[in-house]
JSON list of C-alpha atoms in Angstrom, two decimals:
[
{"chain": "A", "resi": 1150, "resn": "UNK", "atom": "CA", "xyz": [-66.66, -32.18, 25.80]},
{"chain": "A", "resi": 1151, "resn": "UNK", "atom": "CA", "xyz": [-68.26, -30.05, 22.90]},
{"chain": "A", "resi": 1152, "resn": "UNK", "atom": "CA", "xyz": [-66.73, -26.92, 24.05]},
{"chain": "A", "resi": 1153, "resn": "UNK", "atom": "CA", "xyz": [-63.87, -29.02, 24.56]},
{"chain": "A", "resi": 1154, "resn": "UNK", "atom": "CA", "xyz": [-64.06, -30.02, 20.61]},
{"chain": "A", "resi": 1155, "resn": "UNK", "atom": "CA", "xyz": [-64.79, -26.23, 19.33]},
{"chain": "A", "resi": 1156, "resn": "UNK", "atom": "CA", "xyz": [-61.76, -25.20, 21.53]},
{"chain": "A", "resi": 1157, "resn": "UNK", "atom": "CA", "xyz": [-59.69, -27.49, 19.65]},
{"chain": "A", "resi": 1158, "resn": "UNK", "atom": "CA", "xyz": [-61.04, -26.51, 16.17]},
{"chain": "A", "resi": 1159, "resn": "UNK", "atom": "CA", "xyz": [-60.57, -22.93, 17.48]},
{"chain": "A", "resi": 1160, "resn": "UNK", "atom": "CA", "xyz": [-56.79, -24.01, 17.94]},
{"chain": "A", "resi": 1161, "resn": "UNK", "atom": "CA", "xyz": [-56.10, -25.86, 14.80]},
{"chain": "A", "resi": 1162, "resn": "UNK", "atom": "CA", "xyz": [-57.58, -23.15, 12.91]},
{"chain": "A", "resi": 1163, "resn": "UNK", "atom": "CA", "xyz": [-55.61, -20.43, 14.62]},
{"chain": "A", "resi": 1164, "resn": "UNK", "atom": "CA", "xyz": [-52.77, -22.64, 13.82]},
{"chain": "A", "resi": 1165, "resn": "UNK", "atom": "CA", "xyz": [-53.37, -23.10, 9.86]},
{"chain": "A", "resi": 1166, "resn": "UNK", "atom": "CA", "xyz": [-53.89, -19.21, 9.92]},
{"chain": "A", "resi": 1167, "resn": "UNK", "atom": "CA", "xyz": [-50.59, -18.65, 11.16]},
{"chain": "A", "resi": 1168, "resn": "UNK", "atom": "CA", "xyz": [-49.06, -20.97, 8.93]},
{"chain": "A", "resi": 1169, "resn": "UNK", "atom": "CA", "xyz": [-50.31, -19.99, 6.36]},
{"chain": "A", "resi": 1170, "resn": "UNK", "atom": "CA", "xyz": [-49.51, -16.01, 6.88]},
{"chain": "A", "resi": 1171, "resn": "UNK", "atom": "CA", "xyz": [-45.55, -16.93, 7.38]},
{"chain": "A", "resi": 1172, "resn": "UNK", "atom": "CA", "xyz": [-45.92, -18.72, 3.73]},
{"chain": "A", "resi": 1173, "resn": "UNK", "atom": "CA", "xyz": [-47.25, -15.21, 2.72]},
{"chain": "A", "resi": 1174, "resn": "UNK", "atom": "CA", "xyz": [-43.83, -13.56, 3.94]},
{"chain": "A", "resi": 1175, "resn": "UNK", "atom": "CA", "xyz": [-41.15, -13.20, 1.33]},
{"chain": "A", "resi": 1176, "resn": "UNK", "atom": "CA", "xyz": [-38.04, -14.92, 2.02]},
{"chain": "A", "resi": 1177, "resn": "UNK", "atom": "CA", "xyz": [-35.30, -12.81, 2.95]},
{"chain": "A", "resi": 1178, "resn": "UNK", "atom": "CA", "xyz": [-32.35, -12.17, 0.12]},
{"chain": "A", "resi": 1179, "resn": "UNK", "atom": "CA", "xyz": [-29.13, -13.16, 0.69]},
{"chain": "A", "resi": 1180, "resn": "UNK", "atom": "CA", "xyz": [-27.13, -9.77, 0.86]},
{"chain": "A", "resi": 1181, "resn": "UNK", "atom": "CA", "xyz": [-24.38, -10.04, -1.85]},
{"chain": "A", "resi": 1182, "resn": "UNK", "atom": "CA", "xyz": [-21.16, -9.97, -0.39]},
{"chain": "A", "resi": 1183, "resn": "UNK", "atom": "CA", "xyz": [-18.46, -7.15, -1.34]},
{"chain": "A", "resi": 1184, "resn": "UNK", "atom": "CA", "xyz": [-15.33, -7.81, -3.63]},
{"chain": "A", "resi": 1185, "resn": "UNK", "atom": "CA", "xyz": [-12.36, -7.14, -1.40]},
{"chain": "A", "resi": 1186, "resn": "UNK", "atom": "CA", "xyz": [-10.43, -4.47, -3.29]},
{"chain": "A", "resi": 1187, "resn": "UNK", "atom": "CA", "xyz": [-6.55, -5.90, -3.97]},
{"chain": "A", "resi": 1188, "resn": "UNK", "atom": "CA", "xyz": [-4.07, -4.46, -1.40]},
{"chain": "A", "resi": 1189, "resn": "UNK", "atom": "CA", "xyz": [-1.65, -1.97, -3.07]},
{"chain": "A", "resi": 1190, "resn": "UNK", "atom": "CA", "xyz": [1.57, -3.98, -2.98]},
{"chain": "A", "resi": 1191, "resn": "UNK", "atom": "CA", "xyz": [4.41, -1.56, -1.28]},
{"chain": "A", "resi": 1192, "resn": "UNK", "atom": "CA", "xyz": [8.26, -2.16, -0.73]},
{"chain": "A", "resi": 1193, "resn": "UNK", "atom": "CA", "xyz": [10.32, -1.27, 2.24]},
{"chain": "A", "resi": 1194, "resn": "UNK", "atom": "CA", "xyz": [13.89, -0.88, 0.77]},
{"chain": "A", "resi": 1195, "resn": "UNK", "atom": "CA", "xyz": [16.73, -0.58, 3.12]},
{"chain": "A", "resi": 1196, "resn": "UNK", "atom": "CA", "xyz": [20.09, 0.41, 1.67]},
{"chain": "A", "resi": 1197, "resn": "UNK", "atom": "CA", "xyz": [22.75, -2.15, 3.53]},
{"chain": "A", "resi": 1198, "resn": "UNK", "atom": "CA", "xyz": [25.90, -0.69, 1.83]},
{"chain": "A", "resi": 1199, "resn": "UNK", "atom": "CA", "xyz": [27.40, 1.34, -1.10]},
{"chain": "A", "resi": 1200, "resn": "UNK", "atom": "CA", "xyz": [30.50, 1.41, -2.47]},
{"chain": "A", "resi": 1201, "resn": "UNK", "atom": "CA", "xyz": [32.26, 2.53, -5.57]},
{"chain": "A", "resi": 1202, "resn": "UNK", "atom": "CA", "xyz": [30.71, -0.31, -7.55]},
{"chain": "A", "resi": 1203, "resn": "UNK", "atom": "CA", "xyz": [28.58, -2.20, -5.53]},
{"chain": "A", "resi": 1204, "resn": "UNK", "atom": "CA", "xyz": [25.47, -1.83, -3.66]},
{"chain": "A", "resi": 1205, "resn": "UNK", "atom": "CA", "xyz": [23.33, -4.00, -0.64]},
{"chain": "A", "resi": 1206, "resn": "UNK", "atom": "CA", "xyz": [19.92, -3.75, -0.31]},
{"chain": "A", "resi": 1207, "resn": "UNK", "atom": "CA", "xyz": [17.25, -5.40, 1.90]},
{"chain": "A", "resi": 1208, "resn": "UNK", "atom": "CA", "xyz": [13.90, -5.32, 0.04]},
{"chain": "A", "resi": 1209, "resn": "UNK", "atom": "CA", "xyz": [10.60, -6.42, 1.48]},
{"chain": "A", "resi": 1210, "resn": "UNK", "atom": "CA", "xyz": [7.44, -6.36, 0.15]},
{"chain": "A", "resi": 1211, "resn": "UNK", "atom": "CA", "xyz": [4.16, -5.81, 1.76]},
{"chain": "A", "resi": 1212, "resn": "UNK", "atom": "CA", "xyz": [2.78, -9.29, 0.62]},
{"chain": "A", "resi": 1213, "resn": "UNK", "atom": "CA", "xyz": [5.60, -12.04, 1.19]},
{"chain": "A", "resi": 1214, "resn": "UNK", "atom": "CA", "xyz": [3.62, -13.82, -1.49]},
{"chain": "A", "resi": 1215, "resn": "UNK", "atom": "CA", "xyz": [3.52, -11.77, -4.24]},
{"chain": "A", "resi": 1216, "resn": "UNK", "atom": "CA", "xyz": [5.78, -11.67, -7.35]},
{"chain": "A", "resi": 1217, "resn": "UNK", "atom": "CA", "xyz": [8.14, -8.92, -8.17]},
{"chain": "A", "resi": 1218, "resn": "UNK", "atom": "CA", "xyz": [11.11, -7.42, -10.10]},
{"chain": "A", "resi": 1219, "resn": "UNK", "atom": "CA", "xyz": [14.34, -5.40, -9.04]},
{"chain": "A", "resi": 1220, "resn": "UNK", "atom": "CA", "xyz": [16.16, -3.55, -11.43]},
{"chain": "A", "resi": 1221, "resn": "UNK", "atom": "CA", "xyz": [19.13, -0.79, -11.04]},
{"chain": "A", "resi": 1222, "resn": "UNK", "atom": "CA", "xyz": [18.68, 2.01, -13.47]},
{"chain": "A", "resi": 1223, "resn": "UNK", "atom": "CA", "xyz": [21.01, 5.22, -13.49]},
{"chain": "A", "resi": 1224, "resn": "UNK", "atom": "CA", "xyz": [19.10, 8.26, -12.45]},
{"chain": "A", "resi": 1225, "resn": "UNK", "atom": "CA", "xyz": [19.63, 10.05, -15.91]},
{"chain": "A", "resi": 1226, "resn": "UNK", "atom": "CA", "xyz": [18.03, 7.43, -17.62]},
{"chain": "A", "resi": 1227, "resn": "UNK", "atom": "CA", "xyz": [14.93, 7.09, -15.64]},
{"chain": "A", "resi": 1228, "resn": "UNK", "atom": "CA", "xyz": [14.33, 10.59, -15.06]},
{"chain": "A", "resi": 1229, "resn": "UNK", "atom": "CA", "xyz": [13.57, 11.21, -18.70]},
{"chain": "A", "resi": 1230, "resn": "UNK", "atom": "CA", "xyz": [10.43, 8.98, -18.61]},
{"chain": "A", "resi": 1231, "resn": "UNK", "atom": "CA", "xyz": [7.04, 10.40, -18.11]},
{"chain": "A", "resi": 1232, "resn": "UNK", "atom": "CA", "xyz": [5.55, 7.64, -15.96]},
{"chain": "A", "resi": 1233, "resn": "UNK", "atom": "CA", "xyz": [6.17, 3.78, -14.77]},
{"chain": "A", "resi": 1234, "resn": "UNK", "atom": "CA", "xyz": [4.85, 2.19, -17.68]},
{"chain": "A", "resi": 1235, "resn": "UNK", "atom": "CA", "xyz": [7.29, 3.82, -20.55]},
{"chain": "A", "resi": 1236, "resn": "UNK", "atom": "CA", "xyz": [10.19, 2.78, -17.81]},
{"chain": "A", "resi": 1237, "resn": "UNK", "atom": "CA", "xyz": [9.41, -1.10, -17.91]},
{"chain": "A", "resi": 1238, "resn": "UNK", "atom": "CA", "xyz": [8.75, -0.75, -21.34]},
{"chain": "A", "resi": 1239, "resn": "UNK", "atom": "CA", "xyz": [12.07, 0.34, -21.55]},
{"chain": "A", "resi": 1240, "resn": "UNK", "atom": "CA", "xyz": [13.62, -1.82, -19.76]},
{"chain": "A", "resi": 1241, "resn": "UNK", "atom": "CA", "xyz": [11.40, -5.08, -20.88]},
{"chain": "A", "resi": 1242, "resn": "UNK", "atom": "CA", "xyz": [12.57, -4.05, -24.34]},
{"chain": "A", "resi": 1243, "resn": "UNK", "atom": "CA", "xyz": [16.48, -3.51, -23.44]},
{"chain": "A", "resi": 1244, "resn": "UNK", "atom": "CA", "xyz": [16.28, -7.53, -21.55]},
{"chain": "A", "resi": 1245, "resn": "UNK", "atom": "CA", "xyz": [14.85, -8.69, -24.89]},
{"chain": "A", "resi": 1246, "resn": "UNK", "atom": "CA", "xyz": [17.34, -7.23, -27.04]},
{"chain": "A", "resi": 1247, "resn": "UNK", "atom": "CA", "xyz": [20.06, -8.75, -24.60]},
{"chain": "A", "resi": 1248, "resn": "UNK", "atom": "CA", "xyz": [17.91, -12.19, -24.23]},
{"chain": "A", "resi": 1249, "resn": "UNK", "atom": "CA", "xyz": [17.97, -12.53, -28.50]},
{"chain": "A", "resi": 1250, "resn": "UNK", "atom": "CA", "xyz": [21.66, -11.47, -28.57]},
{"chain": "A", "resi": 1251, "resn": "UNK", "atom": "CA", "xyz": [22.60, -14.48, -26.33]},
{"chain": "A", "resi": 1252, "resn": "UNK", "atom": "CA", "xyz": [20.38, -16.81, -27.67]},
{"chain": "A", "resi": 1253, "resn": "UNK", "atom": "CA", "xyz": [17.61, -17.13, -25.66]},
{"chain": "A", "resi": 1254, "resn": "UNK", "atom": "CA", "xyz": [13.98, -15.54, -24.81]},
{"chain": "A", "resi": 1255, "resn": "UNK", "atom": "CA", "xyz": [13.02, -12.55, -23.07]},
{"chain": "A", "resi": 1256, "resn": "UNK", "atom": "CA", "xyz": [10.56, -15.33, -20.56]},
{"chain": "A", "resi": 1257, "resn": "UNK", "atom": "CA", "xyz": [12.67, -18.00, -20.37]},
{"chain": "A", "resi": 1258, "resn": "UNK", "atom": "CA", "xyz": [16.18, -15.26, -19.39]},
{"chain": "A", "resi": 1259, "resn": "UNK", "atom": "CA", "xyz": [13.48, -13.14, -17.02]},
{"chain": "A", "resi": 1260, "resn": "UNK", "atom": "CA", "xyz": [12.20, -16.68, -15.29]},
{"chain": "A", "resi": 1261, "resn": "UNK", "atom": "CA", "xyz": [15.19, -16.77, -12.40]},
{"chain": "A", "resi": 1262, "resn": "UNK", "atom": "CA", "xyz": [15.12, -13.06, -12.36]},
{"chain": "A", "resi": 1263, "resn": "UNK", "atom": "CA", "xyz": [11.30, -12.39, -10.56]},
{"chain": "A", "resi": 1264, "resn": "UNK", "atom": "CA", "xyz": [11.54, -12.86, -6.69]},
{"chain": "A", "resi": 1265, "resn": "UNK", "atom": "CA", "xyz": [9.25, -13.55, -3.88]},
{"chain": "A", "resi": 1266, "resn": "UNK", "atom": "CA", "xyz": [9.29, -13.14, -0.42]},
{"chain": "A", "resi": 1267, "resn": "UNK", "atom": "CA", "xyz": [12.10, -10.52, 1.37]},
{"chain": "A", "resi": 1268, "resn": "UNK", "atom": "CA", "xyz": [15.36, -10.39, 0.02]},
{"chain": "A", "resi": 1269, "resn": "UNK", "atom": "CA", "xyz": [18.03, -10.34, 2.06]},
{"chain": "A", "resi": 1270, "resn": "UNK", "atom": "CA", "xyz": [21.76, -9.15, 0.87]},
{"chain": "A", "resi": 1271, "resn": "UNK", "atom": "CA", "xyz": [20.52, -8.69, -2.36]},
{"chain": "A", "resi": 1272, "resn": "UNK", "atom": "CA", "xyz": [24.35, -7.28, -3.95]},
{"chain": "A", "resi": 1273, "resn": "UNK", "atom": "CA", "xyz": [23.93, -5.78, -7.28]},
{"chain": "A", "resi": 1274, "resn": "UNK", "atom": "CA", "xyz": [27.49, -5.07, -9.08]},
{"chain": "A", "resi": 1275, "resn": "UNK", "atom": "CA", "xyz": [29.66, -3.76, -11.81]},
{"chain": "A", "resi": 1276, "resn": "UNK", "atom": "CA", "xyz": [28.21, -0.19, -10.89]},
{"chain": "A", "resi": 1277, "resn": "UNK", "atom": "CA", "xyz": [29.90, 3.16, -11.99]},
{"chain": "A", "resi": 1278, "resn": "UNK", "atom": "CA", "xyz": [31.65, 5.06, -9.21]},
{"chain": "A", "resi": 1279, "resn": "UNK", "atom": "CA", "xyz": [30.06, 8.39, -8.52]},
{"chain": "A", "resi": 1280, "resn": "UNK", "atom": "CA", "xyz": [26.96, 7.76, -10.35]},
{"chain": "A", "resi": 1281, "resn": "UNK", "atom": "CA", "xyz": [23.39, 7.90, -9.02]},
{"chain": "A", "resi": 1282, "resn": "UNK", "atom": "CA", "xyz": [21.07, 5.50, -9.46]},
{"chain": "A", "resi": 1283, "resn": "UNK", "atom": "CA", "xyz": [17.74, 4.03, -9.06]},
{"chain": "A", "resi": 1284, "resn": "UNK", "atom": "CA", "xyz": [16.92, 0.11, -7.13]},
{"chain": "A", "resi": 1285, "resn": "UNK", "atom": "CA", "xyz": [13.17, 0.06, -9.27]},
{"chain": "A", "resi": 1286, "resn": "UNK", "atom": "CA", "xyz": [10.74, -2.68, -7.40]},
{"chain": "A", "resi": 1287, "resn": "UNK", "atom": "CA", "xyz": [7.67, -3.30, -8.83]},
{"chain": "A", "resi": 1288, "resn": "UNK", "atom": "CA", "xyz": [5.44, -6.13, -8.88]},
{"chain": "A", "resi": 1289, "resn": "UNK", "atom": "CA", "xyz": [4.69, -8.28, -11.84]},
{"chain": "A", "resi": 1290, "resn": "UNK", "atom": "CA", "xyz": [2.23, -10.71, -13.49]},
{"chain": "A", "resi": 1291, "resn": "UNK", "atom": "CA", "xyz": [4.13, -14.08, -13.83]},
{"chain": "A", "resi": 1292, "resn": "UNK", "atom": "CA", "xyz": [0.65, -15.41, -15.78]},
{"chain": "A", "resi": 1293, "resn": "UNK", "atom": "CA", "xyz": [0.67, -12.03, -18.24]},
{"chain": "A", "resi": 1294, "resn": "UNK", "atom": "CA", "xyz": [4.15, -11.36, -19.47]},
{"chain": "A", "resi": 1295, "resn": "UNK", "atom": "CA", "xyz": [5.36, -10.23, -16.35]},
{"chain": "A", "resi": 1296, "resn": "UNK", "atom": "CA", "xyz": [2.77, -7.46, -16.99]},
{"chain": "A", "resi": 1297, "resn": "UNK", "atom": "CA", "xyz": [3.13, -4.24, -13.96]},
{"chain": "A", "resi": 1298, "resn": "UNK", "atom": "CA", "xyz": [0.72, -5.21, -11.42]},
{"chain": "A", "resi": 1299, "resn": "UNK", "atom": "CA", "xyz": [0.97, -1.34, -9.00]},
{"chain": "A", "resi": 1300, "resn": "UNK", "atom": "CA", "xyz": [3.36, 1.10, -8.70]},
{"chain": "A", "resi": 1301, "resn": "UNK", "atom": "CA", "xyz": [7.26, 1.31, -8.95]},
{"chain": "A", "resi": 1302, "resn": "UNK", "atom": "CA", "xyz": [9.04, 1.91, -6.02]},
{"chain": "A", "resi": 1303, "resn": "UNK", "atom": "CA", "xyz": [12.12, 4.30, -6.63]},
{"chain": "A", "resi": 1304, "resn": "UNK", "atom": "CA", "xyz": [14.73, 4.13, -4.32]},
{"chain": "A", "resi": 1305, "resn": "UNK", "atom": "CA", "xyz": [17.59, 6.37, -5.17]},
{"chain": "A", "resi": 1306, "resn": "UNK", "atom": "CA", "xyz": [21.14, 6.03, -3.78]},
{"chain": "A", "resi": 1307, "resn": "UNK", "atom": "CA", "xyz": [24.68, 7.07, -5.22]},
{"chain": "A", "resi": 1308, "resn": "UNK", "atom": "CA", "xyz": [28.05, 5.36, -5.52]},
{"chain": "A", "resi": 1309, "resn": "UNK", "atom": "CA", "xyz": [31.01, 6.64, -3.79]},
{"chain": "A", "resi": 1310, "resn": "UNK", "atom": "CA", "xyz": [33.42, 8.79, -6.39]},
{"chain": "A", "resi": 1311, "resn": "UNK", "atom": "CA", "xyz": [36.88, 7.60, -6.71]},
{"chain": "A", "resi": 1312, "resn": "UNK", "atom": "CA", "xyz": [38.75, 9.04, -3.93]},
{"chain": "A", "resi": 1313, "resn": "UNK", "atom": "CA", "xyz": [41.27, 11.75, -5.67]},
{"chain": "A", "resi": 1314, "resn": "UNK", "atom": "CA", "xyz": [45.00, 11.24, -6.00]},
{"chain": "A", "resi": 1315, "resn": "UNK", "atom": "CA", "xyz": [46.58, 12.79, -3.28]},
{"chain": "A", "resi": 1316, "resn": "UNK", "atom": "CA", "xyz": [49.53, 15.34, -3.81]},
{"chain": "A", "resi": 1317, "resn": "UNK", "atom": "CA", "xyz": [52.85, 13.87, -2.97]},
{"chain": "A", "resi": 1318, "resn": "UNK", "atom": "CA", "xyz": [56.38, 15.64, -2.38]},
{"chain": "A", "resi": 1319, "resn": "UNK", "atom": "CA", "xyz": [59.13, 13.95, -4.00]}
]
C-alpha cells in the first residue's frame, strides 16, 4: 500500500509537470489570411453585323456581375488620345454637355446607360457609312461617378461605304 501511495504521488506529480510545461508553450498565431487581388475585368466582343449605319454586337464581360459602359467612338477621334483616362474624360465631358443642353444631369441621363450582365443584340445606330470606329467597354464605379474601374476594351470595326452609282447606257 505505501509504494502503492508514492506511485500515485509519483503520477500526479508527473501529471502537474506536464501540465504545467504545455502552459509554458506559446499559443500558436493565427496566420493572417491574404487579400484576394480583384480579377481584371475583360470583355469578349463579338461583332454580329455591320452595315452602312448600323452595327450588332454581343458583349460579355468576364464578371456577369460587374458594372460597365459601351460607347461608339470614330477611330479619328480616339486615336488622338494618349491613354484611357483622357478618352472617358472626353467622353464623360461631351454626355455632360449634352445632359445640361437637354435639361438634365450627367448621373441621372448616364443611370439607364451602365449595363450588367452579357448583352445580347446590342444595335447601335445613326452611324456614318464608310467610317471606322471604335465599340469602347470599360467598367465603371456606379458608387464613384461612374469612375474607370480597369482597362478599355477597343474593338474596332468599319461601316460599309455607299455602294457607287453604277454607269448606265441610255
Amino acid at each position: 500500500m505505501k509504494n502503492f501511495r508514492w506511485l500515485m504521488v509519483a503520477m500526479m506529480t508527473l501529471t502537474l509537470s506536464l501540465v504545467a510545461c504545455e502552459k509554458d508553450k506559446p499559443e500558436p498565431q493565427p496566420q493572417p489570411q491574404p487579400q484576394p487581388q480583384p480579377v481584371e475585368l475583360t470583355f469578349e466582343v463579338e461583332t454580329v453585323s455591320v452595315s452602312k449605319n448600323d452595327a450588332t454586337f454581343n458583349i460579355t464581360p468576364s464578371n456577369l456581375d460587374a458594372d460597365y459602359l459601351a460607347v461608339i467612338l470614330d477611330a479619328k477621334s480616339a486615336d488622338v488620345f494618349n491613354s484611357d483616362a483622357e478618352i472617358i474624360t472626353k467622353i464623360y465631358n461631351d454626355v455632360k454637355s449634352y445632359a445640361e443642353a437637354n435639361g438634365t444631369t450627367f448621373e441621372a441621363y448616364m443611370a439607364d446607360k451602365v449595363k450588367r450582365g452579357a448583352l445580347e443584340g446590342h444595335k447601335v445606330e445613326q452611324l456614318y457609312a464608310g467610317t471606322n470606329y471604335y465599340l469602347l467597354v470599360f467598367g465603371v464605379d456606379v458608387n464613384n461617378d461612374l469612375a474607370l474601374t480597369g482597362k478599355v476594351c477597343k474593338h474596332e470595326f468599319a461601316t460599309e461605304a455607299n455602294a457607287q452609282p453604277q454607269p448606265s447606257s441610255c
